[in-house]
PDB file of C-alpha atoms in Angstrom:
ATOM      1  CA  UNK A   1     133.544 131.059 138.376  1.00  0.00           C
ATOM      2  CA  UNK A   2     132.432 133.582 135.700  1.00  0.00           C
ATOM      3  CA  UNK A   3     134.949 133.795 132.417  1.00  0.00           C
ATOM      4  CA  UNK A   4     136.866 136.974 131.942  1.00  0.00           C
ATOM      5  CA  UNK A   5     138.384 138.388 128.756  1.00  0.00           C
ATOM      6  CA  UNK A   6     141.465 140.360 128.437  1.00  0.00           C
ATOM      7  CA  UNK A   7     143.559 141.752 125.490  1.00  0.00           C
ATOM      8  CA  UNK A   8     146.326 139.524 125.084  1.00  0.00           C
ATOM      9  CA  UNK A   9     149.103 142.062 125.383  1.00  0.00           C
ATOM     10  CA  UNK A  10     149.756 145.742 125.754  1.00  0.00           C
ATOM     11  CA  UNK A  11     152.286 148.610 125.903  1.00  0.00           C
ATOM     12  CA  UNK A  12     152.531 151.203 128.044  1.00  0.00           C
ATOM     13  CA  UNK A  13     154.929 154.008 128.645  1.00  0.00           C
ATOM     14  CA  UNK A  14     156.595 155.031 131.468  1.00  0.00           C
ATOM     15  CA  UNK A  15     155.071 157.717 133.949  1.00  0.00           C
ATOM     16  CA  UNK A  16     152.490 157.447 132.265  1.00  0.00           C
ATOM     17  CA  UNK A  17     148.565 155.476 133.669  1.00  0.00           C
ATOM     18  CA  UNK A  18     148.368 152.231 132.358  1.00  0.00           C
ATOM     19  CA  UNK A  19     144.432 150.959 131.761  1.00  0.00           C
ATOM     20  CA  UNK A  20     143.956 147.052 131.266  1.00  0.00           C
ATOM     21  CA  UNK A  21     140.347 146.432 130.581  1.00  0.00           C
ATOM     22  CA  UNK A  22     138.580 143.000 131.789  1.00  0.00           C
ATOM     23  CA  UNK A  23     135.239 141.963 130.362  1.00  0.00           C
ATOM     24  CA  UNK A  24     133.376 139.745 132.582  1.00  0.00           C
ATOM     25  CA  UNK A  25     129.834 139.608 131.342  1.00  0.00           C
ATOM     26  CA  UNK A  26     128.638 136.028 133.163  1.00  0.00           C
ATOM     27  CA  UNK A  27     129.627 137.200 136.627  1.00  0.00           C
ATOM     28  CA  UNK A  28     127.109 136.603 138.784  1.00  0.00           C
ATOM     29  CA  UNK A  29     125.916 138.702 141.927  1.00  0.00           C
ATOM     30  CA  UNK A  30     127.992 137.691 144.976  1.00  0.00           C
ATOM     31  CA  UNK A  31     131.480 137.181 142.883  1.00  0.00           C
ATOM     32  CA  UNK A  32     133.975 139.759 143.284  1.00  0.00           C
ATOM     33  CA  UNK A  33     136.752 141.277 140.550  1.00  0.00           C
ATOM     34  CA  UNK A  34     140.507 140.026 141.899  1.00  0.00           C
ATOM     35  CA  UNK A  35     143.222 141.273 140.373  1.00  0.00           C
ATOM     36  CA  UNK A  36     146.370 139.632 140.631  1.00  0.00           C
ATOM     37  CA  UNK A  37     149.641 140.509 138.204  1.00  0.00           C
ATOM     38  CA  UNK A  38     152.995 138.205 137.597  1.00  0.00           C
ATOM     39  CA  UNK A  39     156.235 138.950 137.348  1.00  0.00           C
ATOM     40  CA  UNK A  40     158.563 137.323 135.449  1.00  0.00           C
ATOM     41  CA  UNK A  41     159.541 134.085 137.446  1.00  0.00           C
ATOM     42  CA  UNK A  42     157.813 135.009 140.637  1.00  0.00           C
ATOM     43  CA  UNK A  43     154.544 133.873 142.091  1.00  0.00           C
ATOM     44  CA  UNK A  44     151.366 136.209 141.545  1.00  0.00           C
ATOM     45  CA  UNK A  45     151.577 138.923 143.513  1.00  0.00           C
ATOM     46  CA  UNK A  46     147.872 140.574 144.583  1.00  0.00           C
ATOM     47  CA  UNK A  47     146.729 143.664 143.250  1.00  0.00           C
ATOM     48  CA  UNK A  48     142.921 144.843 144.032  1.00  0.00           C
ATOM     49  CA  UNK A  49     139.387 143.476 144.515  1.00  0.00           C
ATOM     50  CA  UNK A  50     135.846 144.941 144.484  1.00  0.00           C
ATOM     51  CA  UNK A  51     132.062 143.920 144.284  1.00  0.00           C
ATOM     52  CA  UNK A  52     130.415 146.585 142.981  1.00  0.00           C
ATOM     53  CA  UNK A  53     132.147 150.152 143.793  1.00  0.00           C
ATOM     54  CA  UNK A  54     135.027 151.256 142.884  1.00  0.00           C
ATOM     55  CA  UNK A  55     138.524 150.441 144.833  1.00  0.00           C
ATOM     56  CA  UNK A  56     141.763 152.156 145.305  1.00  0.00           C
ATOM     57  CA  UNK A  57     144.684 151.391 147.413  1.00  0.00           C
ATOM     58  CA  UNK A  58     148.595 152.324 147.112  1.00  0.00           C
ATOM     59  CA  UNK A  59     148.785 149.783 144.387  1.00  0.00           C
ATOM     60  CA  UNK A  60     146.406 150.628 141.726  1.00  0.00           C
ATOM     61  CA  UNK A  61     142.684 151.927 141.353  1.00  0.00           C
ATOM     62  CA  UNK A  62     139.866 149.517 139.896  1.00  0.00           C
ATOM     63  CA  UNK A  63     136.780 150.884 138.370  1.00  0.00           C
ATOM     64  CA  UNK A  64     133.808 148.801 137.854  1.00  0.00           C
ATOM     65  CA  UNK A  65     130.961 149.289 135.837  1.00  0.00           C
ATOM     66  CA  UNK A  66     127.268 149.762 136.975  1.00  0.00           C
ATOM     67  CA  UNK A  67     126.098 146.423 135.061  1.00  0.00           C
ATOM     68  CA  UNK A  68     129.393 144.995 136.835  1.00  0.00           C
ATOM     69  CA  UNK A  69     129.915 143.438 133.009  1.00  0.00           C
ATOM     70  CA  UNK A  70     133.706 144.570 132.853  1.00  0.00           C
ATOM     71  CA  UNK A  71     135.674 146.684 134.478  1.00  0.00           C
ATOM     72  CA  UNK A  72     139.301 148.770 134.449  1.00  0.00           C
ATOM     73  CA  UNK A  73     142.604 148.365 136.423  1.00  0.00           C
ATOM     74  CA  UNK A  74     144.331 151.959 136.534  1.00  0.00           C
ATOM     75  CA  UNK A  75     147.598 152.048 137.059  1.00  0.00           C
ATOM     76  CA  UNK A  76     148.508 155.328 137.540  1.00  0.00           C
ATOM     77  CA  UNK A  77     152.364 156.201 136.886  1.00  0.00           C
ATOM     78  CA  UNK A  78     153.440 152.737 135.275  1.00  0.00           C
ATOM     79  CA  UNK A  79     157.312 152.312 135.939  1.00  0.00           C
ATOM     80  CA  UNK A  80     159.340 149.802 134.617  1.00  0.00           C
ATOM     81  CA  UNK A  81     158.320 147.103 137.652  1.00  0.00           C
ATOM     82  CA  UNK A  82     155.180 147.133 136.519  1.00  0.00           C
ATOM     83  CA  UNK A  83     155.832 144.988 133.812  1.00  0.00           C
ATOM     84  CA  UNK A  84     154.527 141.519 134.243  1.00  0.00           C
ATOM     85  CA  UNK A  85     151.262 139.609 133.373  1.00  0.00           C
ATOM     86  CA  UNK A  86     148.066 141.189 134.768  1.00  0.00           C
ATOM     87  CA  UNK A  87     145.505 138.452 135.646  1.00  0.00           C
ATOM     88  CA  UNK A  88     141.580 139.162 135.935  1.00  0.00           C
ATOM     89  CA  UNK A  89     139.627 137.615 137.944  1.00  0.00           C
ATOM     90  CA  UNK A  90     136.071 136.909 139.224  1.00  0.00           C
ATOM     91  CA  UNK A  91     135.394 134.795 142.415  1.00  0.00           C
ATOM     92  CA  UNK A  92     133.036 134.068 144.706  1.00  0.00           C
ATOM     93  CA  UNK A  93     134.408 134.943 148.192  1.00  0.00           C
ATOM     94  CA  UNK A  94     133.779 132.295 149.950  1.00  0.00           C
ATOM     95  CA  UNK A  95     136.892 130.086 150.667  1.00  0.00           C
ATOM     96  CA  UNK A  96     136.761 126.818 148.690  1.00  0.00           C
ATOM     97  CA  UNK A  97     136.206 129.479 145.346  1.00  0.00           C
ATOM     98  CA  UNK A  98     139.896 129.039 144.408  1.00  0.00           C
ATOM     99  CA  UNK A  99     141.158 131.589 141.557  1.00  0.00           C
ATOM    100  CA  UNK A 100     141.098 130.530 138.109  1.00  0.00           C
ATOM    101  CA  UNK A 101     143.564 132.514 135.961  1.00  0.00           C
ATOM    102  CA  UNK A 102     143.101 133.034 132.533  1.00  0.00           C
ATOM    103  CA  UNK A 103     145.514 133.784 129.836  1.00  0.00           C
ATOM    104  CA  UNK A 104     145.911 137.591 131.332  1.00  0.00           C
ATOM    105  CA  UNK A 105     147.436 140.913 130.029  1.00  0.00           C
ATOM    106  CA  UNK A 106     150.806 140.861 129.375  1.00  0.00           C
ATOM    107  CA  UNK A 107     151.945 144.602 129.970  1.00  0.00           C
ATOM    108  CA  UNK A 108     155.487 146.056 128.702  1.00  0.00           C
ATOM    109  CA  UNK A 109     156.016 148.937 130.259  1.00  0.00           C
ATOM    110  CA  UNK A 110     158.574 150.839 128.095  1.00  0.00           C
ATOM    111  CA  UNK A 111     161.115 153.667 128.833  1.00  0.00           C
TER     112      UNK A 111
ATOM    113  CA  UNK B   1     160.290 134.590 156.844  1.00  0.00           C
ATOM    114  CA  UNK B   2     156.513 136.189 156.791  1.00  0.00           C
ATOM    115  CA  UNK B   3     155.428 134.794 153.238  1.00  0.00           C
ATOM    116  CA  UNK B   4     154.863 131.689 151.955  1.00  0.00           C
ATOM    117  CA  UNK B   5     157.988 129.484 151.531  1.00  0.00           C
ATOM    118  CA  UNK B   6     158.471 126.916 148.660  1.00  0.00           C
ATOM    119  CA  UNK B   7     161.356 124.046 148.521  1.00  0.00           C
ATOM    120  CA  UNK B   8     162.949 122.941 146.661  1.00  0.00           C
ATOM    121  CA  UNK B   9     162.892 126.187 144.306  1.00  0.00           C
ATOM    122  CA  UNK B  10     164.324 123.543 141.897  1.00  0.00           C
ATOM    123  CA  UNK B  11     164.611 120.140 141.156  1.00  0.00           C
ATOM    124  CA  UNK B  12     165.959 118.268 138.672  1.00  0.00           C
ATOM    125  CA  UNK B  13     164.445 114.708 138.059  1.00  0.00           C
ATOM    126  CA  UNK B  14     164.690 111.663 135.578  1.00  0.00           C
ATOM    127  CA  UNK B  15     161.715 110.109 134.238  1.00  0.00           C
ATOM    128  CA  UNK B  16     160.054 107.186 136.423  1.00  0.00           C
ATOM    129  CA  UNK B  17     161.372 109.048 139.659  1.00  0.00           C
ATOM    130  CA  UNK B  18     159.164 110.437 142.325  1.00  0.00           C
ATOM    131  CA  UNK B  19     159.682 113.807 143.773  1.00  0.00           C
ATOM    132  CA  UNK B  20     157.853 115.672 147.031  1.00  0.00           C
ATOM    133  CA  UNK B  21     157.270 119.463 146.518  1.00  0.00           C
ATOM    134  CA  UNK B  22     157.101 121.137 150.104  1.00  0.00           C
ATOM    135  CA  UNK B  23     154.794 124.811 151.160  1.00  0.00           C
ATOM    136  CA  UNK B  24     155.010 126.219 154.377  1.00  0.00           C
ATOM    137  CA  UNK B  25     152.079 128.431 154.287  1.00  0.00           C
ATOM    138  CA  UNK B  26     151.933 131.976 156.153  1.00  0.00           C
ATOM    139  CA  UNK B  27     151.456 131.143 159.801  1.00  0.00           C
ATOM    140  CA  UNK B  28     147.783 131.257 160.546  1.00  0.00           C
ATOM    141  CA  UNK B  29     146.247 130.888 156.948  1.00  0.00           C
ATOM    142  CA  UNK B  30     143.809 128.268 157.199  1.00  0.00           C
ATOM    143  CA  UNK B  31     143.725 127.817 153.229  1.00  0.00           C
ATOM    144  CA  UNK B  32     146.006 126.640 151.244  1.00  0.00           C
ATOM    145  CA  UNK B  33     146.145 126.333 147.301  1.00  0.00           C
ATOM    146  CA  UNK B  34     148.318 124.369 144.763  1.00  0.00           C
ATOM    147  CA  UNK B  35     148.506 125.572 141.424  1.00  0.00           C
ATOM    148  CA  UNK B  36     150.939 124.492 138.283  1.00  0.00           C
ATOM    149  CA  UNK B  37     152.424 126.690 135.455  1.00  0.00           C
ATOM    150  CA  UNK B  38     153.849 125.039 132.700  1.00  0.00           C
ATOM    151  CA  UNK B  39     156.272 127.644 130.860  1.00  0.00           C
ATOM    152  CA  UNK B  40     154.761 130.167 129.089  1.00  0.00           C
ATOM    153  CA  UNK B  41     150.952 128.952 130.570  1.00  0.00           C
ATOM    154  CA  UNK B  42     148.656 130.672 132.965  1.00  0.00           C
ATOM    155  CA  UNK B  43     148.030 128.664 136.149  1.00  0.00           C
ATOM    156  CA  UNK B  44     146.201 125.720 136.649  1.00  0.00           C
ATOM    157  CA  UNK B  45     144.476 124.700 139.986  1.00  0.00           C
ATOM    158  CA  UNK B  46     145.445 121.443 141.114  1.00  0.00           C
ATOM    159  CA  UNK B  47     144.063 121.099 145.149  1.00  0.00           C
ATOM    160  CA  UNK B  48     142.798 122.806 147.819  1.00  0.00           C
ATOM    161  CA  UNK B  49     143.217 122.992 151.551  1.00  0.00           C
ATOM    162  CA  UNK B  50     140.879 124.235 154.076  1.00  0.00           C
ATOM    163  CA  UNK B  51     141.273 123.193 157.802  1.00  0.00           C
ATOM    164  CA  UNK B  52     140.276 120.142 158.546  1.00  0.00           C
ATOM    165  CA  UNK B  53     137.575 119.632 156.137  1.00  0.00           C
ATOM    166  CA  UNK B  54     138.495 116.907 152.864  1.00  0.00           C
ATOM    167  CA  UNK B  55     140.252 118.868 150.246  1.00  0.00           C
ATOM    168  CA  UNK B  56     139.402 119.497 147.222  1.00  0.00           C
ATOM    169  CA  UNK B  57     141.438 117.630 144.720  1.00  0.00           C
ATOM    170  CA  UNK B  58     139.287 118.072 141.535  1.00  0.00           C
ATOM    171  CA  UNK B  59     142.383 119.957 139.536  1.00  0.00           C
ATOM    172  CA  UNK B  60     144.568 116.734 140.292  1.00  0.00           C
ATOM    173  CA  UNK B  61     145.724 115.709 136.758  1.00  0.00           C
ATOM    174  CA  UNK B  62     146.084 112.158 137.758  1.00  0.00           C
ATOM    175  CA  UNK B  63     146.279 109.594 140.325  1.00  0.00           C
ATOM    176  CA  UNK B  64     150.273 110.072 140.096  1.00  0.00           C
ATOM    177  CA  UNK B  65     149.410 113.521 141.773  1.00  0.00           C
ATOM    178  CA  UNK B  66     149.209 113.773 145.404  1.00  0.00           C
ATOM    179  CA  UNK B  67     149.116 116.053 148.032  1.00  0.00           C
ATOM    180  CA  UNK B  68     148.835 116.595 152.252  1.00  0.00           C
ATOM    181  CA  UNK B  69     148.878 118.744 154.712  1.00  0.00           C
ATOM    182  CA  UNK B  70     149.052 118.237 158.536  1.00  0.00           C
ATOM    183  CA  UNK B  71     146.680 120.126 160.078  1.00  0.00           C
ATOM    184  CA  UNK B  72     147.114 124.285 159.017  1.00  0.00           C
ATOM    185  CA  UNK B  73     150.601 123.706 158.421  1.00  0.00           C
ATOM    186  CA  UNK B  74     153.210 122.289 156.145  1.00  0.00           C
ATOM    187  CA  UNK B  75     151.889 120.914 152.528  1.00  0.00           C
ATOM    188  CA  UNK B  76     153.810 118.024 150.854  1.00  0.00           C
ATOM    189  CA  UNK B  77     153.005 117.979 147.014  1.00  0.00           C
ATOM    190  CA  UNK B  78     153.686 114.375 145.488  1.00  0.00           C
ATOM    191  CA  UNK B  79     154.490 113.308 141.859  1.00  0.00           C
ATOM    192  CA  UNK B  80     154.794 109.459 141.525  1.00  0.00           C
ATOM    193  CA  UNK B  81     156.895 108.458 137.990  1.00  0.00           C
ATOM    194  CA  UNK B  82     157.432 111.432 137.077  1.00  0.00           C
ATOM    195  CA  UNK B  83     156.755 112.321 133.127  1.00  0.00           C
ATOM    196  CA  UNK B  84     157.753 114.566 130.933  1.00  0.00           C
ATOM    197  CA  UNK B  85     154.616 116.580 130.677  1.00  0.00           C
ATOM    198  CA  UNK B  86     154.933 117.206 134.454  1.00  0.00           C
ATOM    199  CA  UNK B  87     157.874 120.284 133.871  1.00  0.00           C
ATOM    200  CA  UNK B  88     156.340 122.789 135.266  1.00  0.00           C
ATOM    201  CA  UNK B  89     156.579 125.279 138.040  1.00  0.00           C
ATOM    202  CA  UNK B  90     154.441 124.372 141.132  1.00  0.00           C
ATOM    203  CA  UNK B  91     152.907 127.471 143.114  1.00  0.00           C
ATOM    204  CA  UNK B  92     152.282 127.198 146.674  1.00  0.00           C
ATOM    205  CA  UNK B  93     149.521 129.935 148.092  1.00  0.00           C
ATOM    206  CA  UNK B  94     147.749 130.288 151.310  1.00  0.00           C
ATOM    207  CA  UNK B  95     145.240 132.619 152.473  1.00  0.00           C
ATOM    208  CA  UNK B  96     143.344 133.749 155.866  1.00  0.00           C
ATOM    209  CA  UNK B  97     139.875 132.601 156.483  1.00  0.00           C
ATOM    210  CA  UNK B  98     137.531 134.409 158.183  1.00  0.00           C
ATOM    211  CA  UNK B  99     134.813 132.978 160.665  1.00  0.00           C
ATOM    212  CA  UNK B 100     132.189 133.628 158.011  1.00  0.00           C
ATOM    213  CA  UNK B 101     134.226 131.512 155.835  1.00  0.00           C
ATOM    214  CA  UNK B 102     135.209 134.380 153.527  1.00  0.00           C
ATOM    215  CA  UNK B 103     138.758 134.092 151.960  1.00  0.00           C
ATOM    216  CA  UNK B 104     140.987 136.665 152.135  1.00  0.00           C
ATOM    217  CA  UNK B 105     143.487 137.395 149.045  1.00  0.00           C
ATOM    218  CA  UNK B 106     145.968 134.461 148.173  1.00  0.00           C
ATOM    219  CA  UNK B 107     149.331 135.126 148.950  1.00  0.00           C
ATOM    220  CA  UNK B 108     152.019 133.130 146.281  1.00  0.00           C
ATOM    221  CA  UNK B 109     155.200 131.102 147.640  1.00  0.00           C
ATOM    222  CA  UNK B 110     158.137 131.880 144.523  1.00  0.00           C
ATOM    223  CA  UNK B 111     157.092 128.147 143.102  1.00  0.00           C
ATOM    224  CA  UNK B 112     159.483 124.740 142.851  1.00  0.00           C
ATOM    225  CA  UNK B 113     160.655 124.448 139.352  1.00  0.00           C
ATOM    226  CA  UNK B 114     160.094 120.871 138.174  1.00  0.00           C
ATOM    227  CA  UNK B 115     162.578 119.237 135.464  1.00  0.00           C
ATOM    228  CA  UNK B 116     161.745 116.110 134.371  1.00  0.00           C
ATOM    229  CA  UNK B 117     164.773 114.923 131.787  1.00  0.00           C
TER     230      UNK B 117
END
C-alpha cells in the first residue's frame, strides 16, 4: 500500500472547519483514500473514502486532488469530540488489502 | 450487541504465562483483522481472516503469536510466554465482503488491554 504523510499534530478551534491534509504521492490507480480517526482509548472509528472524486457524508467531506497525489479531510464545525488521532490511508479495495496506519494527525480541538 | 465485541477488555498477566484474546466479529462480516497498539503507537497489522481461504499471518511478530477463527465467526488471539514487549492493546476489526471480493470499511472492537508484569 502507497505511504501517506501527515503533519504530526494540529489545533483547531471549536465551531470552526478543521482541514488535515494527507500527501500520498506513490498511490497507485485502483487504491482508494480511507480515512479513519481514534479516540482516546477506543478502537478506530471510520470516517470517509474516495477514488478519485470528491466525498461527503454526515461525518466529514474529503477532497481529492486531480493528480490524486494528496488530498483534504474537512471537517466542518469541529466540536470538542472531534478530538482524537486522524489516520490517512490508501488501500487497494480488494479484501486481503488490510489498512496500514501511519503515525496520523493528532487533532486538539480547543474551546 | 451490533459491533464488534472484544474480551477480555483487560488482562493482567505475569511473564512466561499464556493468554487467549477473544473477537466476535459483526455477524455476517466475512473478514476479520487483528491489529496491536502499543501505547502511544499507531497500529500494527498482525493477521488476517477471510472465509475459508488460509489467512494471512505475515504481521505475526513471532511464532509465540497465534491466532483462529472457526469458520466467519469467533477469533481466538494466542500469546504463548508472554513478554514484556507484548503490552499492548489488541484491536479486533471485521468487515463485509462483497461477491466481487471488495472490502467494505473495517469496523474496530474497543481492543483487550494486555499487561504483561
Amino acid at each position: 500500500d502507497a505511504k501517506t504523510t501527515q503533519p504530526p499534530s494540529m489545533d483547531c478551534a471549536e465551531g470552526r472547519a478543521a482541514n488535515l491534509p494527507c500527501n500520498h504521492s506513490t498511490i497507485s490507480g485502483n487504491e482508494y483514500v480511507y480515512w479513519y480517526r481514534q479516540i482516546h482509548s477506543q478502537g478506530p472509528q471510520y470516517i470517509i473514502h474516495g477514488l478519485k472524486n470528491n466525498e461527503t457524508n454526515e461525518m466529514a467531506s474529503l477532497i481529492i486532488t486531480e493528480d490524486r497525489k494528496s488530498s483534504t479531510l474537512i471537517l466542518p464545525h469541529a466540536t470538542l469530540r472531534d478530538t482524537a488521532v486522524y489516520y490517512c490511508i490508501v488501500r487497494g479495495k480488494a479484501a486481503g488489502n488490510k489498512l496500514t496506519f501511519g503515525g496520523g494527525t493528532r487533532v486538539l480541538v480547543k474551546p | 450487541g451490533a459491533g464488534v465485541s472484544q474480551s477480555p477488555s483487560n488482562k493482567v498477566t505475569e511473564k512466561g504465562k499464556d493468554v487467549e484474546l477473544r473477537c466476535d466479529p459483526i455477524s455476517g462480516h466475512t473478514a476479520l483483522y487483528w491489529y496491536r497498539q502499543r501505547l502511544g503507537q499507531g497500529l500494527e497489522f498482525l493477521i488476517y481472516f477471510q472465509g475459508n481461504s488460509a489467512p494471512d499471518k505475515s504481521g505475526l511478530p513471532s511464532d509465540r503469536f497465534s491466532a483462529e477463527r472457526t469458520g466467519e465467526s469467533v477469533s481466538t488471539l494466542t500469546i504463548q510466554r508472554t513478554q514484556q514487549e507484548d503490552s499492548a492493546v489488541y484491536l479486533c476489526a471485521s468487515s463485509l465482503t462483497s461477491g466481487g471480493g471488495y472490502a467494505g470499511e473495517l469496523f474496530f472492537g474497543e481492543g483487550s488491554r494486555l499487561t504483561v508484569l
